[in-house]
Coordinates of C-alpha atoms and ligand atoms in Angstrom, one line a residue:
M1 CA -90.8 30.2 -25.4
M2 CA -93.5 32.6 -26.2
Y3 CA -91.6 33.7 -29.2
M4 CA -91.3 30.0 -30.5
K5 CA -95.0 29.6 -30.0
Q6 CA -95.7 32.7 -32.1
L7 CA -93.3 31.4 -34.7
F8 CA -95.1 28.1 -34.8
F9 CA -98.5 29.7 -35.3
L10 CA -97.0 32.1 -37.9
S11 CA -95.7 29.2 -40.0
I12 CA -99.0 27.4 -39.6
L13 CA -100.8 30.5 -41.0
V14 CA -98.3 30.8 -43.9
I15 CA -98.8 27.2 -44.9
A16 CA -102.6 27.5 -44.6
I17 CA -102.5 30.7 -46.8
S18 CA -100.3 29.2 -49.3
C19 CA -102.4 26.0 -49.5
Q20 CA -105.5 28.1 -49.9
S21 CA -103.8 30.2 -52.7
K22 CA -102.8 26.9 -54.5
V23 CA -106.5 25.9 -54.3
E24 CA -107.4 29.2 -55.8
N25 CA -104.7 28.9 -58.4
D26 CA -106.1 25.4 -59.3
K27 CA -109.6 26.9 -59.4
S28 CA -108.5 29.7 -61.7
E29 CA -106.4 27.5 -63.8
H30 CA -109.6 25.5 -64.4
K31 CA -111.4 28.8 -65.0
Q32 CA -108.9 29.8 -67.6
K33 CA -109.5 26.6 -69.5
P34 CA -113.2 26.8 -70.4
N35 CA -115.0 24.0 -72.1
I36 CA -115.2 24.5 -75.7
V37 CA -118.2 23.4 -77.9
I38 CA -118.2 23.8 -81.7
I39 CA -121.7 23.5 -83.0
Y40 CA -121.5 22.9 -86.8
G41 CA -124.6 23.2 -88.8
D42 CA -124.4 21.5 -92.3
D43 CA -125.3 23.7 -95.3
L44 CA -126.9 26.4 -93.2
G45 CA -126.9 29.6 -95.1
Y46 CA -126.1 33.2 -93.9
G47 CA -129.9 34.1 -94.3
D48 CA -131.3 31.0 -92.6
L49 CA -131.5 32.2 -89.0
G50 CA -133.8 34.9 -87.4
S51 CA -130.8 36.6 -86.0
Y52 CA -129.4 37.0 -89.6
G53 CA -132.5 38.4 -91.1
A54 CA -134.8 35.4 -91.6
T55 CA -138.5 36.1 -90.9
H56 CA -140.3 33.1 -92.1
V57 CA -138.5 30.4 -90.1
K58 CA -138.1 30.9 -86.3
T59 CA -134.8 30.1 -84.6
P60 CA -135.3 31.3 -81.0
A61 CA -132.6 29.3 -79.3
I62 CA -129.8 30.3 -81.8
D63 CA -131.1 33.9 -81.8
A64 CA -130.8 34.0 -78.0
M65 CA -127.2 33.0 -78.3
A66 CA -126.6 35.7 -81.0
E67 CA -128.3 38.3 -78.7
G68 CA -126.2 37.2 -75.8
G69 CA -122.9 36.6 -77.6
M70 CA -120.8 37.9 -80.5
K71 CA -122.5 37.8 -83.9
F72 CA -120.2 37.9 -86.8
T73 CA -121.2 39.2 -90.2
D74 CA -118.1 38.5 -92.2
A75 CA -116.8 35.2 -90.8
H76 CA -116.2 32.3 -93.2
C77 CA -115.8 28.6 -93.4
S78 CA -112.7 27.6 -95.4
A79 CA -114.5 26.0 -98.4
A80 CA -117.9 26.0 -100.0
T81 CA -118.3 22.2 -99.5
C82 CA -118.2 20.1 -96.4
T83 CA -115.0 17.9 -96.5
P84 CA -112.5 20.7 -97.3
S85 CA -114.1 23.0 -94.8
R86 CA -114.0 20.4 -92.0
Y87 CA -110.5 19.4 -92.9
A88 CA -109.4 23.0 -92.5
L89 CA -111.3 23.4 -89.2
L90 CA -109.7 20.3 -87.7
T91 CA -106.2 20.6 -89.1
G92 CA -105.6 24.3 -89.6
S93 CA -104.5 23.6 -93.1
Y94 CA -106.4 24.4 -96.2
G95 CA -108.3 21.5 -97.8
F96 CA -106.7 21.9 -101.2
R97 CA -103.3 21.1 -99.7
S98 CA -104.5 17.5 -99.2
R99 CA -106.8 17.6 -102.3
A100 CA -109.8 17.5 -100.1
E101 CA -113.1 17.2 -102.0
V102 CA -116.5 15.9 -101.2
L103 CA -115.7 12.2 -100.3
P104 CA -117.6 9.1 -101.0
G105 CA -118.8 7.1 -98.0
D106 CA -116.2 4.4 -98.3
A107 CA -113.1 6.8 -98.7
P108 CA -110.1 6.4 -96.5
L109 CA -109.2 8.8 -93.7
L110 CA -108.0 12.1 -95.1
I111 CA -106.3 13.5 -92.1
N112 CA -102.8 12.1 -91.5
P113 CA -102.7 10.8 -88.0
E114 CA -99.2 12.1 -87.6
V115 CA -100.2 15.7 -87.9
G116 CA -101.5 17.9 -85.0
T117 CA -105.3 18.5 -85.1
L118 CA -107.5 20.9 -83.2
P119 CA -108.7 18.1 -80.9
S120 CA -105.1 16.7 -80.3
M121 CA -104.0 20.1 -79.4
L122 CA -106.7 20.4 -76.9
Q123 CA -105.9 16.9 -75.6
N124 CA -102.3 18.1 -75.0
A125 CA -103.8 21.0 -73.1
G126 CA -105.7 18.6 -70.8
Y127 CA -109.0 18.4 -72.5
T128 CA -111.2 15.4 -73.0
T129 CA -112.4 15.6 -76.6
G130 CA -115.5 14.3 -78.3
I131 CA -117.2 14.4 -81.7
V132 CA -120.9 13.6 -82.1
G133 CA -122.4 13.8 -85.6
K134 CA -121.2 14.1 -89.1
W135 CA -117.6 13.2 -89.9
H136 CA -117.2 13.1 -93.8
L137 CA -113.4 13.0 -93.6
G138 CA -112.9 9.3 -94.5
L139 CA -112.3 6.3 -92.3
G140 CA -109.7 3.5 -92.4
I141 CA -107.0 3.1 -95.0
G142 CA -109.0 1.9 -98.0
D143 CA -111.1 -1.2 -98.6
I144 CA -112.8 -0.8 -95.3
D145 CA -114.7 -3.7 -93.5
W146 CA -117.6 -2.3 -91.8
N147 CA -118.0 -5.4 -89.6
E148 CA -114.6 -5.1 -87.9
A149 CA -112.9 -2.4 -86.0
I150 CA -112.9 0.7 -88.3
K151 CA -109.7 2.6 -88.0
P152 CA -107.9 5.0 -88.3
G153 CA -110.7 7.5 -87.8
P154 CA -111.6 10.2 -85.2
L155 CA -110.0 8.3 -82.3
E156 CA -106.7 8.3 -84.1
V157 CA -106.7 12.0 -84.9
G158 CA -107.3 13.5 -81.4
F159 CA -110.9 12.6 -80.3
D160 CA -111.2 10.6 -77.0
Y161 CA -114.9 9.8 -77.9
S162 CA -116.6 9.6 -81.2
F163 CA -120.2 8.9 -82.3
I164 CA -120.5 9.7 -86.0
I165 CA -122.5 9.6 -89.2
P166 CA -119.5 8.4 -91.2
A167 CA -120.0 10.6 -94.3
T168 CA -123.4 12.2 -95.0
G169 CA -127.0 11.3 -94.6
D170 CA -127.4 10.8 -98.2
R171 CA -124.5 8.3 -98.4
V172 CA -124.3 4.7 -97.5
P173 CA -123.5 3.1 -95.1
C174 CA -126.6 4.4 -93.2
V175 CA -125.3 3.4 -89.9
F176 CA -123.7 5.2 -86.9
V177 CA -120.2 4.3 -85.9
E178 CA -119.2 4.7 -82.1
G179 CA -115.5 4.5 -81.5
H180 CA -114.3 1.8 -83.8
H181 CA -117.6 0.0 -84.4
V182 CA -120.9 0.1 -86.1
V183 CA -123.6 0.7 -83.5
S184 CA -126.1 -2.3 -83.0
L185 CA -124.5 -4.4 -85.7
D186 CA -125.6 -8.1 -85.9
K187 CA -122.6 -10.0 -86.9
A188 CA -124.9 -12.5 -88.6
D189 CA -126.0 -9.9 -91.0
P190 CA -122.8 -8.2 -92.2
I191 CA -122.6 -4.9 -94.0
T192 CA -121.2 -4.5 -97.5
V193 CA -120.8 -1.2 -99.2
S194 CA -120.3 -0.4 -102.9
Y195 CA -119.7 2.9 -104.7
G196 CA -119.4 1.1 -108.0
E197 CA -121.5 -2.0 -109.0
P198 CA -124.9 -2.6 -107.4
I199 CA -124.7 -5.2 -104.6
G200 CA -127.2 -7.1 -102.4
M201 CA -131.0 -7.5 -102.7
D202 CA -132.2 -4.2 -101.2
P203 CA -134.4 -2.3 -103.4
I204 CA -133.0 0.8 -105.3
G205 CA -134.5 4.1 -105.9
T206 CA -134.4 3.9 -109.8
E207 CA -136.4 0.6 -109.7
H208 CA -138.8 1.4 -106.7
P209 CA -139.7 5.0 -106.8
E210 CA -143.1 4.0 -105.2
M211 CA -141.2 3.1 -102.0
L212 CA -139.7 6.5 -101.5
K213 CA -140.6 9.2 -99.0
Q214 CA -138.9 11.7 -101.4
Q215 CA -138.2 11.2 -105.1
A216 CA -134.4 11.8 -105.9
D217 CA -132.2 12.6 -108.8
R218 CA -130.1 9.9 -110.4
Q219 CA -127.1 10.1 -108.1
H220 CA -129.3 9.7 -105.0
S221 CA -131.3 6.8 -106.4
E222 CA -129.3 3.8 -105.2
T223 CA -130.0 1.7 -102.2
I224 CA -133.2 2.5 -100.3
V225 CA -132.8 2.8 -96.6
N226 CA -135.7 3.9 -94.4
G227 CA -137.7 5.0 -97.5
I228 CA -134.9 7.2 -98.8
S229 CA -132.7 6.3 -101.7
R230 CA -129.0 7.1 -101.2
I231 CA -125.7 7.6 -103.0
G232 CA -124.2 4.2 -103.1
Y233 CA -125.2 0.6 -102.5
M234 CA -125.3 -1.2 -99.2
S235 CA -126.6 -4.5 -98.1
G236 CA -126.8 -6.2 -94.6
G237 CA -126.5 -4.3 -91.3
N238 CA -130.3 -4.2 -91.0
T239 CA -130.3 -3.9 -87.2
A240 CA -127.8 -1.0 -87.4
R241 CA -129.6 1.1 -90.0
W242 CA -130.5 4.6 -88.9
K243 CA -133.8 6.3 -89.1
D244 CA -133.3 9.7 -90.5
E245 CA -136.3 11.0 -88.4
D246 CA -134.2 10.2 -85.2
F247 CA -131.0 12.0 -86.0
A248 CA -131.7 15.0 -83.9
D249 CA -132.7 13.0 -80.8
V250 CA -129.9 10.5 -81.1
L251 CA -127.2 13.0 -81.6
T252 CA -128.4 15.4 -78.9
D253 CA -128.6 12.6 -76.4
K254 CA -125.0 11.5 -77.3
A255 CA -123.8 15.1 -77.0
V256 CA -125.4 15.5 -73.6
S257 CA -124.1 12.2 -72.4
F258 CA -120.5 13.3 -73.4
I259 CA -121.0 16.4 -71.3
D260 CA -122.2 14.5 -68.4
D261 CA -119.4 12.0 -68.5
N262 CA -116.7 14.7 -68.8
K263 CA -118.1 17.7 -67.0
E264 CA -115.6 17.5 -64.1
K265 CA -112.7 18.5 -66.3
P266 CA -112.3 20.7 -69.3
F267 CA -113.9 19.1 -72.4
F268 CA -114.1 19.9 -76.1
L269 CA -117.2 18.8 -78.0
F270 CA -117.5 19.0 -81.7
F271 CA -121.3 18.7 -82.2
S272 CA -121.6 18.3 -85.8
F273 CA -125.2 18.3 -87.0
H274 CA -126.8 16.4 -89.8
D275 CA -129.2 19.3 -90.2
I276 CA -129.9 21.0 -92.6
H277 CA -128.2 18.6 -95.2
V278 CA -130.3 16.4 -97.5
P279 CA -132.1 14.2 -97.1
R280 CA -134.1 16.6 -95.0
V281 CA -136.5 14.2 -92.9
P282 CA -137.0 15.9 -89.6
H283 CA -138.8 14.3 -86.7
E284 CA -142.7 14.2 -86.9
R285 CA -142.9 16.7 -84.2
F286 CA -141.1 19.3 -86.3
K287 CA -143.1 18.6 -89.5
G288 CA -145.0 21.7 -90.7
T289 CA -143.4 24.0 -88.0
S290 CA -141.8 26.3 -90.5
G291 CA -144.4 26.6 -93.3
M292 CA -141.4 26.1 -95.7
G293 CA -141.5 22.3 -95.9
P294 CA -138.7 19.9 -94.9
R295 CA -135.9 22.3 -95.3
G296 CA -137.5 25.0 -93.1
D297 CA -138.6 22.3 -90.6
A298 CA -135.0 21.0 -90.4
I299 CA -133.9 24.5 -89.5
V300 CA -136.5 24.4 -86.6
Q301 CA -135.2 21.0 -85.6
M302 CA -131.6 22.2 -85.6
D303 CA -132.6 25.2 -83.5
W304 CA -134.2 22.7 -81.1
C305 CA -130.8 20.9 -80.8
V306 CA -129.0 24.0 -80.0
G307 CA -131.7 24.9 -77.3
E308 CA -131.3 21.4 -75.7
L309 CA -127.5 21.7 -75.6
K310 CA -127.7 25.1 -74.0
K311 CA -130.2 23.8 -71.4
A312 CA -127.9 20.9 -70.7
L313 CA -125.0 23.2 -70.0
Q314 CA -127.2 25.5 -67.9
E315 CA -128.6 22.8 -65.8
R316 CA -125.1 21.5 -65.0
G317 CA -123.9 25.0 -64.1
L318 CA -121.5 25.0 -67.1
L319 CA -122.8 27.8 -69.2
E320 CA -120.4 30.5 -68.0
N321 CA -117.4 28.3 -68.3
T322 CA -118.1 27.0 -71.8
L323 CA -117.1 28.8 -74.9
V324 CA -119.7 27.9 -77.6
I325 CA -119.0 28.6 -81.2
F326 CA -122.0 28.2 -83.5
T327 CA -121.4 28.1 -87.3
S328 CA -121.8 26.2 -90.5
D329 CA -119.6 24.1 -92.9
N330 CA -120.7 25.8 -96.1
G331 CA -123.3 28.0 -97.6
P332 CA -127.0 27.1 -98.5
V333 CA -128.5 24.9 -101.1
L334 CA -132.1 24.3 -101.9
D335 CA -132.3 21.4 -104.5
D336 CA -129.5 19.1 -103.5
G337 CA -130.8 15.9 -105.0
Y338 CA -134.1 15.3 -103.3
E339 CA -137.6 16.5 -104.2
D340 CA -138.4 18.0 -100.7
Q341 CA -140.0 21.2 -102.1
A342 CA -137.3 23.5 -100.8
V343 CA -137.5 25.6 -103.9
E344 CA -141.3 25.6 -104.2
L345 CA -142.0 26.5 -100.5
L346 CA -139.3 29.1 -100.1
A347 CA -141.7 32.1 -100.4
E348 CA -139.9 35.3 -99.1
H349 CA -137.1 33.4 -97.4
N350 CA -133.6 34.1 -98.7
P351 CA -131.0 31.6 -97.5
N352 CA -128.2 33.6 -99.0
G353 CA -129.0 36.8 -97.1
P354 CA -127.7 39.7 -99.2
F355 CA -125.0 37.6 -100.9
R356 CA -124.7 35.9 -104.2
G357 CA -124.0 32.1 -104.7
G358 CA -124.5 29.3 -102.1
K359 CA -123.1 26.0 -101.4
Y360 CA -120.4 25.0 -104.0
S361 CA -120.0 28.6 -105.1
A362 CA -117.0 30.9 -105.1
Y363 CA -119.3 33.9 -104.5
E364 CA -119.7 35.2 -100.9
S365 CA -122.7 33.0 -99.9
G366 CA -120.5 29.8 -100.5
T367 CA -118.4 30.4 -97.4
R368 CA -119.8 33.5 -95.5
V369 CA -121.8 31.7 -92.9
P370 CA -123.7 32.5 -89.6
T371 CA -121.1 32.5 -86.8
I372 CA -121.9 33.2 -83.2
V373 CA -119.4 33.1 -80.3
Y374 CA -121.2 32.7 -77.0
R375 CA -120.0 32.7 -73.4
P376 CA -122.1 34.7 -70.9
G377 CA -120.0 36.9 -68.6
H378 CA -117.0 36.6 -70.8
V379 CA -117.9 37.4 -74.4
K380 CA -119.6 40.7 -74.5
P381 CA -122.7 40.7 -76.6
G382 CA -122.3 42.6 -79.9
V383 CA -122.0 42.5 -83.7
S384 CA -118.6 42.2 -85.4
S385 CA -117.9 42.8 -89.1
T386 CA -114.3 41.6 -88.7
L387 CA -113.1 39.3 -91.4
L388 CA -112.5 35.8 -90.0
N389 CA -112.0 32.2 -91.2
Q390 CA -112.6 29.0 -89.4
V391 CA -109.0 27.8 -90.5
D392 CA -107.7 30.1 -87.7
L393 CA -109.7 28.5 -84.9
Y394 CA -106.9 26.0 -84.3
A395 CA -104.2 28.6 -83.5
S396 CA -106.8 30.9 -81.9
L397 CA -108.1 28.2 -79.5
A398 CA -104.4 27.1 -78.8
S399 CA -103.9 30.6 -77.7
L400 CA -107.0 30.5 -75.4
V401 CA -105.7 27.3 -73.7
G402 CA -102.1 28.3 -73.7
E403 CA -100.9 25.6 -75.9
K404 CA -97.8 26.0 -78.2
L405 CA -98.0 24.7 -81.6
R406 CA -95.3 22.7 -83.4
P407 CA -93.9 24.4 -86.5
T408 CA -95.4 21.7 -88.7
D409 CA -98.8 21.9 -87.3
A410 CA -101.7 24.0 -88.6
P411 CA -99.7 25.7 -91.4
D412 CA -102.5 28.0 -92.4
S413 CA -103.8 28.8 -89.0
F414 CA -103.2 32.2 -87.3
D415 CA -104.0 33.4 -83.9
Y416 CA -107.2 35.7 -84.0
L417 CA -108.4 34.9 -80.5
D418 CA -109.1 38.3 -79.5
S419 CA -111.2 38.9 -82.6
W420 CA -113.2 35.7 -82.1
L421 CA -113.9 36.9 -78.6
G422 CA -115.0 40.2 -79.7
K423 CA -112.1 42.1 -78.0
S424 CA -110.6 43.3 -81.3
N425 CA -111.5 44.3 -84.7
E426 CA -108.4 43.0 -86.3
G427 CA -109.4 40.8 -89.1
K428 CA -107.6 38.8 -91.8
T429 CA -106.2 41.1 -94.5
V430 CA -105.8 38.1 -96.8
M431 CA -108.3 35.3 -96.8
L432 CA -108.6 32.4 -99.1
E433 CA -111.9 30.8 -100.1
E434 CA -112.1 27.4 -101.7
A435 CA -114.9 26.5 -104.2
Y436 CA -113.8 24.4 -107.2
T437 CA -111.4 27.3 -107.8
L438 CA -109.8 29.8 -105.2
A439 CA -111.1 33.2 -104.3
L440 CA -109.3 35.8 -102.3
R441 CA -110.5 38.5 -100.0
D442 CA -108.3 41.5 -99.3
R443 CA -110.5 43.5 -97.0
D444 CA -113.3 44.5 -99.2
W445 CA -111.9 43.3 -102.5
K446 CA -112.8 39.9 -103.7
Y447 CA -110.9 38.2 -106.5
I448 CA -112.0 34.8 -108.0
L449 CA -109.3 32.9 -109.9
P450 CA -110.5 31.8 -113.4
A451 CA -111.5 28.1 -113.3
E452 CA -109.6 25.7 -115.5
K453 CA -111.5 24.4 -118.5
G454 CA -113.2 21.1 -117.6
F455 CA -112.8 21.8 -113.9
T456 CA -116.4 22.6 -113.3
T457 CA -117.6 18.9 -113.2
W458 CA -121.1 18.4 -112.0
V459 CA -121.4 21.7 -110.2
E460 CA -123.0 23.0 -113.4
D461 CA -125.9 20.6 -112.7
V462 CA -126.8 22.3 -109.5
K463 CA -129.5 24.4 -110.9
D464 CA -130.3 27.0 -108.2
I465 CA -126.6 27.8 -107.5
E466 CA -124.5 30.2 -109.4
S467 CA -121.1 28.4 -109.0
G468 CA -119.0 31.7 -109.5
L469 CA -116.8 29.8 -111.9
S470 CA -115.7 31.5 -115.0
L471 CA -112.8 31.4 -117.5
E472 CA -112.3 35.1 -116.8
H473 CA -110.7 36.9 -113.9
Q474 CA -113.4 38.2 -111.6
L475 CA -112.9 41.2 -109.2
Y476 CA -115.5 42.8 -107.0
N477 CA -115.5 45.6 -104.6
L478 CA -117.8 44.4 -101.8
S479 CA -118.0 47.9 -100.2
E480 CA -120.1 49.0 -103.1
D481 CA -121.2 45.7 -104.6
I482 CA -122.1 43.2 -101.9
G483 CA -124.0 41.1 -104.5
E484 CA -120.9 40.6 -106.6
K485 CA -122.6 41.8 -109.7
V486 CA -120.1 44.2 -111.4
N487 CA -116.9 42.7 -112.4
L488 CA -114.1 45.2 -112.2
A489 CA -111.3 43.1 -113.4
D490 CA -110.8 45.0 -116.7
Q491 CA -110.7 48.3 -114.8
Y492 CA -108.1 47.2 -112.2
P493 CA -105.5 45.0 -114.0
D494 CA -102.9 45.8 -111.2
K495 CA -105.1 44.7 -108.4
V496 CA -106.0 41.5 -110.3
A497 CA -102.4 40.7 -110.9
A498 CA -101.5 41.4 -107.3
M499 CA -104.3 39.2 -105.9
K500 CA -103.6 36.4 -108.3
A501 CA -99.9 36.5 -107.3
K502 CA -101.0 36.3 -103.6
I503 CA -103.0 33.2 -104.3
E504 CA -100.1 31.6 -106.2
A505 CA -97.8 32.5 -103.3
I506 CA -100.0 30.7 -100.8
L507 CA -100.2 27.7 -103.1
E508 CA -96.5 27.5 -103.4
N509 CA -95.1 28.8 -100.2
G510 CA -97.8 28.2 -97.7
T511 CA -99.3 31.0 -95.7
R512 CA -96.7 31.4 -93.0
P513 CA -93.7 33.1 -94.8
E514 CA -95.7 36.1 -95.9
W515 CA -98.2 36.6 -93.1
D516 CA -96.5 35.5 -90.0
R517 CA -98.6 34.1 -87.3
T518 CA -98.5 35.6 -83.8
Q519 CA -95.4 34.0 -82.3
T520 CA -96.6 33.7 -78.8
T521 CA -98.4 30.4 -79.6
F522 CA -95.7 29.1 -81.7
D523 CA -92.9 26.9 -80.4
Q524 CA -89.8 27.7 -82.4
Ligands
NG6_601 C1 -122.8 16.0 -103.7 C2 -124.2 15.5 -103.7 C3 -124.9 16.3 -102.7 C4 -124.3 16.3 -101.4 C5 -122.8 16.8 -101.5 C6 -122.1 16.8 -100.2 C7 -124.7 14.8 -106.0 C8 -125.2 15.2 -107.3 N1 -124.7 15.7 -105.0 O1 -122.0 15.1 -104.4 O2 -126.2 15.8 -102.6 O3 -124.3 15.1 -100.8 O4 -122.2 16.0 -102.4 O5 -122.5 17.7 -99.4 O6 -124.3 13.6 -105.8 S1 -121.5 18.3 -98.3 O7 -122.3 19.3 -97.5 O8 -121.2 17.1 -97.5 O9 -120.4 18.9 -98.9
CA602 CA1 -122.1 20.8 -95.9

């Protein structure tokens, strides 16, 4: 009898211990799946942050993340303009594979809803996913009606929640879209949009320069909304039109609400800033804070947004269980269409850091962008010069959350998780950069494919940018020539031929056959 009693208590004990360890397992599983936040600056240059050498403009919140996290000095976005970079980040496929280029504001959705995306992969791994901010990857299937349900869009390619600027701040329609609908739209005042003929009765920049907060070039001189003339014409939707000065507050509020609504389970937030893209019209409270005019003030405003986001995570006890990746979609530009004194008030500030080029450029500054990975207690603070590219975040984050990729998904994305987390120095040995031509990095060597004649389009109009386009082969050795000044192509014809052949192979065969991705995340 005594023996039976002991046995009974023993079994109770075993059950209790196993329940307890199940709870522990659940907890640790939750721990293994940290929240993920990608903070994406727009047009932010390598030299635009204090932690990357800026002295004139102050960026304390981002600098604190750089100090407490891993700061990368050779990490790249995939292209020197927004749309192909974002396409690569979200699909793990280079932009040129889908002919991605800067899209007009009425372009159809560029991402095929049938393909895997970074957010849909995370959904499969149990994450709730959200995008707040700039989209610029097209919406609908063409001939979009802004007064009805607008789809397909972010919700059809893996986001559970979306609150977006449809294209850019300088393109119509100047309204936010939440889910499938324009926010605060009065159906009695429907929106129409045209990227061709003028429409509606709204004043336009070319005819009413006296109404403008900032004068603009011809392309940015169409419908005036909130005292700023835009690319494209719009009419109607007056109750829905945004105020540029409120971008930072509106977007930060939405990002924090998303966190509040989803903090109980793992979430992924793509917090995609308007700053520091044109038009640079920061809120009144940031005016004059940088001494560099609107561009510098927009940097200060952007830093404030980062600080608010961090505070929100901290106050909710989420900081240690959230992997934050801060970076930019392309390099810097000063004059991008509006007279906002970005050039005149620059003083000693150098948005390119030590590099040549900028936004639109095939030189390093086109794609080498500030990149910080931050997770206190998990990512050891430090500086890494490992060569990385955002196209790999898809496979790397899949590896983080233990998700297998289908063979057709993310064809250009490789698992560099350990390098992103600062645990390894293994960098890409071959990395492509897209900038109206293609460039290739092979460790310290940089090769730029000759641009085809007539390919340069309007890039030549951007005065303060050296596009890097040439009809000649260009070869630079960055270990001796970080500023890409001495073209060594004639001296090293074999290297030129080999690097050109690699680009051609990537174009023709894709990335996978030659440089196999880590098989662990790959479902064969
Ligand atoms: C260009 C615009 C530029 C900016 C850019 C997109 C002209 C002359 N320039 O076409 O102002 O809007 O597109 O920037 O129209 S990006 O960061 O979204 O790629
Ligand atoms: Ca951009």
